[in-house]
Amino acid sequence: MWPSGRAGPKPLPRRLLDRTNSALERWLPEQRLFMKSDDSTRFVRLRPLTQASVLAVGAVLFGWSIVASSLLFIDNISEGSSAQQAAISQKAFEHRLDSLARERDSRASEALAAQERFQTALGQVSQMQSALLQSEEHRRELETGLKVVQQTLRRVMNERDAAKTQLAGLQQGKDGKGSPAARNVDMSETVQMLSNALGEIATERDSATQDAQDARQETEQLALQKRQLEQRNDQIFATLEDAVTISMAPFDKMFKQAGLNTDKILSEIRKGYSGTGGPLGSVSMSSKSPASLTEDDKRAASILQKLDEINMYRIAADKLPFQLPLKSQFRYSSPFGYRWGRLHAGVDMALPIGNHVYAPADGVITAAEWEHGYGQVIKIQHEFGVSTVYGHLSKIRVQKGQKVSQGDLIGDTGNTGRSTGPHLHYEIRLGGKPVDPMTFIKAAKNVF
């Protein structure tokens, strides 16, 4: 029992509150809020702990508002920068596409010009070879004529020597037939005739010798021109081979990165474009047998074959979805992959409602209707077992069974079906199985 008139000790929580209030009273003195009415005046005490609690709650609310505002501000900035980066990437992509297209056209023009120069050079080589053969035959004829002249000259000289011997014998009176004076006259005429014949033969010999020398010089000049032409042809072939190799490399890399079998694709394209008069007819360089083809013929056939493959690559690229289905600016809002335990079988491209959607490749419309989840949807079947899907459209501009070409308008973007905002859901399927469309989009950057 406590002495009369004194209260017992305060409970522990009460003592802690009193000590806390005493400690805070230095910074937060006790305040009183007076409320006056007509007949009375009341007040409310605001102890230091109460004031500290109110201030703490206010500080927490103020901090939370600052953090939330900062997050919203940062999100707006990031969205703006993403849109700007997408616009810059789109412009760079279009610029790269234009430059590669111009380079491809330039390479094709150079290849055609080089092919024309090669055909012209082959014609010149053929003409030079014909001239060389004719010159060689002429030289042989001249050599044969020279031999005949030399033989005739030797025969005439022998006859001249015999005539001189006979003339000397006649002059000495050893031959008793006829008059010595008459025989002298005959022998003199004979000697004069032989001298004239020898002079003509000597002139012809000198002329034949000069013709043979001229023929040798002409033959050497033709041989030099032929070597120079061969060197020029070799340079042209080397330039063409490098250009063709450089042009083929991006196409080959693009198809391999997309996971496609290039040999199978080229075989299918070759089957479809193998008719007479088609753009990919077989190359025929000469009617000669393969064993008689020269190295230039083989190199030219190899270059033409590679140009043929480049043309087939180009046709295959038009038949496969390497182009983007959108020409407007957009933002990738969701990638390919699993979301919440389910496969998101395409990529989402966020942009306003009403933007045009284009066919990325040639194909046939297999669906143009409303489908649960996709909303307004279009499906296109392309070559080589590849198909594409376009979901959440606001408008469909094609019909089932319609054939479309690369770049044709097929619909408008929207927000139909199971969608949280306006965007285009874009799928690529290979053999009926969905693949990441970014594989094709990134692979196309090597060429387009």
PDB file of C-alpha atoms in Angstrom, residues 91-310:
ATOM      1  CA  LYS A  91      16.144   7.090 -91.103  1.00  0.00           C
ATOM      2  CA  ALA A  92      19.511   5.304 -90.941  1.00  0.00           C
ATOM      3  CA  PHE A  93      17.855   2.101 -92.165  1.00  0.00           C
ATOM      4  CA  GLU A  94      16.218   3.909 -95.093  1.00  0.00           C
ATOM      5  CA  HIS A  95      19.478   5.669 -95.945  1.00  0.00           C
ATOM      6  CA  ARG A  96      21.346   2.345 -95.835  1.00  0.00           C
ATOM      7  CA  LEU A  97      18.641   0.770 -98.017  1.00  0.00           C
ATOM      8  CA  ASP A  98      18.959   3.531-100.625  1.00  0.00           C
ATOM      9  CA  SER A  99      22.763   3.398-100.657  1.00  0.00           C
ATOM     10  CA  LEU A 100      22.805  -0.397-100.998  1.00  0.00           C
ATOM     11  CA  ALA A 101      20.219  -0.246-103.780  1.00  0.00           C
ATOM     12  CA  ARG A 102      22.309   2.320-105.634  1.00  0.00           C
ATOM     13  CA  GLU A 103      25.441   0.251-105.069  1.00  0.00           C
ATOM     14  CA  ARG A 104      23.679  -2.885-106.284  1.00  0.00           C
ATOM     15  CA  ASP A 105      22.486  -1.094-109.453  1.00  0.00           C
ATOM     16  CA  SER A 106      25.979   0.289-109.987  1.00  0.00           C
ATOM     17  CA  ARG A 107      27.504  -3.182-109.591  1.00  0.00           C
ATOM     18  CA  ALA A 108      24.966  -4.601-112.042  1.00  0.00           C
ATOM     19  CA  SER A 109      25.722  -1.847-114.567  1.00  0.00           C
ATOM     20  CA  GLU A 110      29.455  -2.415-114.163  1.00  0.00           C
ATOM     21  CA  ALA A 111      28.959  -6.151-114.622  1.00  0.00           C
ATOM     22  CA  LEU A 112      26.926  -5.623-117.818  1.00  0.00           C
ATOM     23  CA  ALA A 113      29.463  -3.114-119.152  1.00  0.00           C
ATOM     24  CA  ALA A 114      32.326  -5.462-118.287  1.00  0.00           C
ATOM     25  CA  GLN A 115      30.500  -8.323-119.978  1.00  0.00           C
ATOM     26  CA  GLU A 116      30.073  -6.229-123.126  1.00  0.00           C
ATOM     27  CA  ARG A 117      33.756  -5.266-123.016  1.00  0.00           C
ATOM     28  CA  PHE A 118      34.630  -8.926-122.546  1.00  0.00           C
ATOM     29  CA  GLN A 119      32.583  -9.942-125.603  1.00  0.00           C
ATOM     30  CA  THR A 120      34.199  -7.138-127.614  1.00  0.00           C
ATOM     31  CA  ALA A 121      37.646  -8.231-126.428  1.00  0.00           C
ATOM     32  CA  LEU A 122      36.890 -11.834-127.402  1.00  0.00           C
ATOM     33  CA  GLY A 123      35.903 -10.634-130.872  1.00  0.00           C
ATOM     34  CA  GLN A 124      39.114  -8.616-131.155  1.00  0.00           C
ATOM     35  CA  VAL A 125      41.164 -11.603-129.993  1.00  0.00           C
ATOM     36  CA  SER A 126      39.445 -13.781-132.607  1.00  0.00           C
ATOM     37  CA  GLN A 127      40.178 -11.216-135.319  1.00  0.00           C
ATOM     38  CA  MET A 128      43.798 -10.921-134.183  1.00  0.00           C
ATOM     39  CA  GLN A 129      44.166 -14.689-134.164  1.00  0.00           C
ATOM     40  CA  SER A 130      42.768 -14.864-137.689  1.00  0.00           C
ATOM     41  CA  ALA A 131      45.140 -12.105-138.821  1.00  0.00           C
ATOM     42  CA  LEU A 132      48.024 -13.893-137.100  1.00  0.00           C
ATOM     43  CA  LEU A 133      47.195 -17.144-138.890  1.00  0.00           C
ATOM     44  CA  GLN A 134      46.968 -15.357-142.222  1.00  0.00           C
ATOM     45  CA  SER A 135      50.291 -13.653-141.558  1.00  0.00           C
ATOM     46  CA  GLU A 136      51.855 -16.983-140.651  1.00  0.00           C
ATOM     47  CA  GLU A 137      50.539 -18.575-143.879  1.00  0.00           C
ATOM     48  CA  HIS A 138      51.838 -15.602-145.889  1.00  0.00           C
ATOM     49  CA  ARG A 139      55.240 -15.946-144.232  1.00  0.00           C
ATOM     50  CA  ARG A 140      55.339 -19.652-145.072  1.00  0.00           C
ATOM     51  CA  GLU A 141      54.434 -18.885-148.699  1.00  0.00           C
ATOM     52  CA  LEU A 142      57.194 -16.284-148.847  1.00  0.00           C
ATOM     53  CA  GLU A 143      59.705 -18.739-147.411  1.00  0.00           C
ATOM     54  CA  THR A 144      58.631 -21.350-149.963  1.00  0.00           C
ATOM     55  CA  GLY A 145      58.963 -18.800-152.785  1.00  0.00           C
ATOM     56  CA  LEU A 146      62.369 -17.789-151.471  1.00  0.00           C
ATOM     57  CA  LYS A 147      63.529 -21.414-151.561  1.00  0.00           C
ATOM     58  CA  VAL A 148      62.267 -21.766-155.147  1.00  0.00           C
ATOM     59  CA  VAL A 149      64.065 -18.560-156.136  1.00  0.00           C
ATOM     60  CA  GLN A 150      67.263 -19.777-154.504  1.00  0.00           C
ATOM     61  CA  GLN A 151      67.027 -23.101-156.327  1.00  0.00           C
ATOM     62  CA  THR A 152      66.383 -21.300-159.620  1.00  0.00           C
ATOM     63  CA  LEU A 153      69.275 -18.965-158.920  1.00  0.00           C
ATOM     64  CA  ARG A 154      71.623 -21.885-158.318  1.00  0.00           C
ATOM     65  CA  ARG A 155      70.429 -23.600-161.494  1.00  0.00           C
ATOM     66  CA  VAL A 156      70.903 -20.431-163.553  1.00  0.00           C
ATOM     67  CA  MET A 157      74.342 -19.861-162.073  1.00  0.00           C
ATOM     68  CA  ASN A 158      75.306 -23.430-162.992  1.00  0.00           C
ATOM     69  CA  GLU A 159      74.035 -22.876-166.508  1.00  0.00           C
ATOM     70  CA  ARG A 160      75.956 -19.595-166.658  1.00  0.00           C
ATOM     71  CA  ASP A 161      79.162 -21.338-165.624  1.00  0.00           C
ATOM     72  CA  ALA A 162      78.576 -24.064-168.206  1.00  0.00           C
ATOM     73  CA  ALA A 163      77.931 -21.419-170.863  1.00  0.00           C
ATOM     74  CA  LYS A 164      81.138 -19.626-169.957  1.00  0.00           C
ATOM     75  CA  THR A 165      83.068 -22.857-170.216  1.00  0.00           C
ATOM     76  CA  GLN A 166      81.474 -23.629-173.561  1.00  0.00           C
ATOM     77  CA  LEU A 167      82.196 -20.100-174.766  1.00  0.00           C
ATOM     78  CA  ALA A 168      85.841 -20.398-173.775  1.00  0.00           C
ATOM     79  CA  GLY A 169      86.134 -23.693-175.668  1.00  0.00           C
ATOM     80  CA  LEU A 170      84.552 -22.199-178.746  1.00  0.00           C
ATOM     81  CA  GLN A 171      86.848 -19.229-178.626  1.00  0.00           C
ATOM     82  CA  GLN A 172      89.814 -21.595-178.596  1.00  0.00           C
ATOM     83  CA  GLY A 173      88.480 -23.310-181.732  1.00  0.00           C
ATOM     84  CA  LYS A 174      87.844 -26.650-180.164  1.00  0.00           C
ATOM     85  CA  ASP A 175      84.353 -26.919-181.641  1.00  0.00           C
ATOM     86  CA  GLY A 176      84.478 -27.219-185.476  1.00  0.00           C
ATOM     87  CA  LYS A 177      80.745 -26.661-186.169  1.00  0.00           C
ATOM     88  CA  GLY A 178      79.657 -23.275-187.609  1.00  0.00           C
ATOM     89  CA  SER A 179      81.397 -19.953-187.814  1.00  0.00           C
ATOM     90  CA  PRO A 180      83.378 -18.799-184.787  1.00  0.00           C
ATOM     91  CA  ALA A 181      81.969 -15.273-185.132  1.00  0.00           C
ATOM     92  CA  ALA A 182      78.370 -16.470-185.196  1.00  0.00           C
ATOM     93  CA  ARG A 183      78.950 -18.696-182.192  1.00  0.00           C
ATOM     94  CA  ASN A 184      80.480 -15.760-180.335  1.00  0.00           C
ATOM     95  CA  VAL A 185      77.407 -13.624-181.020  1.00  0.00           C
ATOM     96  CA  ASP A 186      75.066 -16.403-179.818  1.00  0.00           C
ATOM     97  CA  MET A 187      77.068 -16.923-176.682  1.00  0.00           C
ATOM     98  CA  SER A 188      77.135 -13.192-175.954  1.00  0.00           C
ATOM     99  CA  GLU A 189      73.340 -12.983-176.285  1.00  0.00           C
ATOM    100  CA  THR A 190      72.973 -16.026-174.075  1.00  0.00           C
ATOM    101  CA  VAL A 191      75.225 -14.535-171.419  1.00  0.00           C
ATOM    102  CA  GLN A 192      73.313 -11.235-171.583  1.00  0.00           C
ATOM    103  CA  MET A 193      69.989 -13.017-171.194  1.00  0.00           C
ATOM    104  CA  LEU A 194      71.297 -15.003-168.275  1.00  0.00           C
ATOM    105  CA  SER A 195      72.638 -11.842-166.619  1.00  0.00           C
ATOM    106  CA  ASN A 196      69.238 -10.144-166.980  1.00  0.00           C
ATOM    107  CA  ALA A 197      67.491 -13.219-165.535  1.00  0.00           C
ATOM    108  CA  LEU A 198      69.918 -13.297-162.632  1.00  0.00           C
ATOM    109  CA  GLY A 199      69.263  -9.603-161.929  1.00  0.00           C
ATOM    110  CA  GLU A 200      65.483 -10.172-161.871  1.00  0.00           C
ATOM    111  CA  ILE A 201      65.894 -13.205-159.655  1.00  0.00           C
ATOM    112  CA  ALA A 202      68.117 -11.249-157.266  1.00  0.00           C
ATOM    113  CA  THR A 203      65.497  -8.467-157.130  1.00  0.00           C
ATOM    114  CA  GLU A 204      62.728 -10.970-156.386  1.00  0.00           C
ATOM    115  CA  ARG A 205      64.924 -12.589-153.722  1.00  0.00           C
ATOM    116  CA  ASP A 206      65.522  -9.246-152.021  1.00  0.00           C
ATOM    117  CA  SER A 207      61.800  -8.449-152.194  1.00  0.00           C
ATOM    118  CA  ALA A 208      60.907 -11.873-150.750  1.00  0.00           C
ATOM    119  CA  THR A 209      63.469 -11.416-147.975  1.00  0.00           C
ATOM    120  CA  GLN A 210      61.965  -7.996-147.088  1.00  0.00           C
ATOM    121  CA  ASP A 211      58.438  -9.415-147.136  1.00  0.00           C
ATOM    122  CA  ALA A 212      59.497 -12.227-144.821  1.00  0.00           C
ATOM    123  CA  GLN A 213      61.113  -9.746-142.436  1.00  0.00           C
ATOM    124  CA  ASP A 214      58.002  -7.546-142.492  1.00  0.00           C
ATOM    125  CA  ALA A 215      55.861 -10.627-141.796  1.00  0.00           C
ATOM    126  CA  ARG A 216      58.054 -11.539-138.798  1.00  0.00           C
ATOM    127  CA  GLN A 217      57.735  -8.004-137.383  1.00  0.00           C
ATOM    128  CA  GLU A 218      53.969  -8.011-137.900  1.00  0.00           C
ATOM    129  CA  THR A 219      53.750 -11.407-136.215  1.00  0.00           C
ATOM    130  CA  GLU A 220      55.739 -10.152-133.211  1.00  0.00           C
ATOM    131  CA  GLN A 221      53.523  -7.046-132.975  1.00  0.00           C
ATOM    132  CA  LEU A 222      50.361  -9.154-133.085  1.00  0.00           C
ATOM    133  CA  ALA A 223      51.782 -11.454-130.414  1.00  0.00           C
ATOM    134  CA  LEU A 224      52.527  -8.391-128.211  1.00  0.00           C
ATOM    135  CA  GLN A 225      49.000  -7.051-128.726  1.00  0.00           C
ATOM    136  CA  LYS A 226      47.612 -10.467-127.860  1.00  0.00           C
ATOM    137  CA  ARG A 227      49.601 -10.578-124.599  1.00  0.00           C
ATOM    138  CA  GLN A 228      48.428  -7.052-123.686  1.00  0.00           C
ATOM    139  CA  LEU A 229      44.840  -8.005-124.452  1.00  0.00           C
ATOM    140  CA  GLU A 230      45.162 -11.136-122.312  1.00  0.00           C
ATOM    141  CA  GLN A 231      46.503  -9.035-119.411  1.00  0.00           C
ATOM    142  CA  ARG A 232      43.627  -6.582-119.820  1.00  0.00           C
ATOM    143  CA  ASN A 233      41.121  -9.434-119.910  1.00  0.00           C
ATOM    144  CA  ASP A 234      42.681 -10.874-116.759  1.00  0.00           C
ATOM    145  CA  GLN A 235      42.248  -7.529-114.972  1.00  0.00           C
ATOM    146  CA  ILE A 236      38.627  -7.319-116.143  1.00  0.00           C
ATOM    147  CA  PHE A 237      37.959 -10.864-114.957  1.00  0.00           C
ATOM    148  CA  ALA A 238      39.565 -10.159-111.557  1.00  0.00           C
ATOM    149  CA  THR A 239      37.454  -6.998-111.110  1.00  0.00           C
ATOM    150  CA  LEU A 240      34.269  -8.842-112.077  1.00  0.00           C
ATOM    151  CA  GLU A 241      35.025 -11.774-109.797  1.00  0.00           C
ATOM    152  CA  ASP A 242      35.654  -9.452-106.827  1.00  0.00           C
ATOM    153  CA  ALA A 243      32.465  -7.488-107.536  1.00  0.00           C
ATOM    154  CA  VAL A 244      30.372 -10.639-107.810  1.00  0.00           C
ATOM    155  CA  THR A 245      31.857 -12.085-104.603  1.00  0.00           C
ATOM    156  CA  ILE A 246      31.191  -8.847-102.698  1.00  0.00           C
ATOM    157  CA  SER A 247      27.616  -8.692-104.034  1.00  0.00           C
ATOM    158  CA  MET A 248      26.851 -12.322-103.127  1.00  0.00           C
ATOM    159  CA  ALA A 249      28.220 -12.221 -99.573  1.00  0.00           C
ATOM    160  CA  PRO A 250      25.400 -10.070 -98.018  1.00  0.00           C
ATOM    161  CA  PHE A 251      22.659 -12.210 -99.605  1.00  0.00           C
ATOM    162  CA  ASP A 252      24.259 -15.440 -98.415  1.00  0.00           C
ATOM    163  CA  LYS A 253      24.731 -14.050 -94.889  1.00  0.00           C
ATOM    164  CA  MET A 254      21.144 -12.780 -94.792  1.00  0.00           C
ATOM    165  CA  PHE A 255      19.601 -16.163 -95.658  1.00  0.00           C
ATOM    166  CA  LYS A 256      21.889 -18.064 -93.270  1.00  0.00           C
ATOM    167  CA  GLN A 257      21.111 -15.719 -90.345  1.00  0.00           C
ATOM    168  CA  ALA A 258      17.407 -16.224 -91.030  1.00  0.00           C
ATOM    169  CA  GLY A 259      17.955 -19.993 -90.654  1.00  0.00           C
ATOM    170  CA  LEU A 260      17.044 -20.825 -94.259  1.00  0.00           C
ATOM    171  CA  ASN A 261      18.611 -23.479 -96.497  1.00  0.00           C
ATOM    172  CA  THR A 262      20.112 -21.462 -99.360  1.00  0.00           C
ATOM    173  CA  ASP A 263      20.736 -24.496-101.570  1.00  0.00           C
ATOM    174  CA  LYS A 264      17.108 -25.583-101.315  1.00  0.00           C
ATOM    175  CA  ILE A 265      15.809 -22.059-101.939  1.00  0.00           C
ATOM    176  CA  LEU A 266      18.009 -21.536-105.000  1.00  0.00           C
ATOM    177  CA  SER A 267      16.977 -24.938-106.338  1.00  0.00           C
ATOM    178  CA  GLU A 268      13.280 -24.049-105.984  1.00  0.00           C
ATOM    179  CA  ILE A 269      13.794 -20.648-107.636  1.00  0.00           C
ATOM    180  CA  ARG A 270      15.750 -22.271-110.487  1.00  0.00           C
ATOM    181  CA  LYS A 271      12.893 -24.752-111.072  1.00  0.00           C
ATOM    182  CA  GLY A 272      10.338 -21.943-111.217  1.00  0.00           C
ATOM    183  CA  TYR A 273      12.400 -19.814-113.611  1.00  0.00           C
ATOM    184  CA  SER A 274      13.923 -22.385-115.928  1.00  0.00           C
ATOM    185  CA  GLY A 275      11.585 -21.964-118.935  1.00  0.00           C
ATOM    186  CA  THR A 276      12.875 -20.890-122.334  1.00  0.00           C
ATOM    187  CA  GLY A 277      13.281 -17.132-122.489  1.00  0.00           C
ATOM    188  CA  GLY A 278      13.120 -16.687-118.704  1.00  0.00           C
ATOM    189  CA  PRO A 279      15.503 -14.442-116.760  1.00  0.00           C
ATOM    190  CA  LEU A 280      17.513 -17.377-115.439  1.00  0.00           C
ATOM    191  CA  GLY A 281      18.154 -19.433-118.578  1.00  0.00           C
ATOM    192  CA  SER A 282      21.220 -21.641-118.745  1.00  0.00           C
ATOM    193  CA  VAL A 283      24.491 -19.964-119.652  1.00  0.00           C
ATOM    194  CA  SER A 284      26.042 -21.014-122.988  1.00  0.00           C
ATOM    195  CA  MET A 285      29.461 -19.592-123.695  1.00  0.00           C
ATOM    196  CA  SER A 286      30.485 -21.617-126.744  1.00  0.00           C
ATOM    197  CA  SER A 287      29.587 -24.586-128.881  1.00  0.00           C
ATOM    198  CA  LYS A 288      32.984 -26.115-128.161  1.00  0.00           C
ATOM    199  CA  SER A 289      33.390 -29.221-126.087  1.00  0.00           C
ATOM    200  CA  PRO A 290      34.298 -28.669-122.379  1.00  0.00           C
ATOM    201  CA  ALA A 291      37.783 -30.038-123.053  1.00  0.00           C
ATOM    202  CA  SER A 292      38.429 -27.353-125.701  1.00  0.00           C
ATOM    203  CA  LEU A 293      37.288 -24.368-123.567  1.00  0.00           C
ATOM    204  CA  THR A 294      40.000 -21.865-122.696  1.00  0.00           C
ATOM    205  CA  GLU A 295      40.637 -20.497-119.196  1.00  0.00           C
ATOM    206  CA  ASP A 296      38.939 -17.221-120.190  1.00  0.00           C
ATOM    207  CA  ASP A 297      35.862 -19.141-121.319  1.00  0.00           C
ATOM    208  CA  LYS A 298      35.729 -20.985-117.995  1.00  0.00           C
ATOM    209  CA  ARG A 299      36.175 -17.794-115.941  1.00  0.00           C
ATOM    210  CA  ALA A 300      33.482 -16.008-117.964  1.00  0.00           C
ATOM    211  CA  ALA A 301      31.105 -18.958-117.463  1.00  0.00           C
ATOM    212  CA  SER A 302      31.826 -18.893-113.706  1.00  0.00           C
ATOM    213  CA  ILE A 303      31.101 -15.140-113.493  1.00  0.00           C
ATOM    214  CA  LEU A 304      27.852 -15.496-115.436  1.00  0.00           C
ATOM    215  CA  GLN A 305      26.817 -18.379-113.174  1.00  0.00           C
ATOM    216  CA  LYS A 306      27.423 -16.248-110.064  1.00  0.00           C
ATOM    217  CA  LEU A 307      25.464 -13.368-111.593  1.00  0.00           C
ATOM    218  CA  ASP A 308      22.688 -15.865-112.195  1.00  0.00           C
ATOM    219  CA  GLU A 309      22.798 -16.860-108.497  1.00  0.00           C
ATOM    220  CA  ILE A 310      22.652 -13.194-107.427  1.00  0.00           C
TER     221      ILE A 310
END
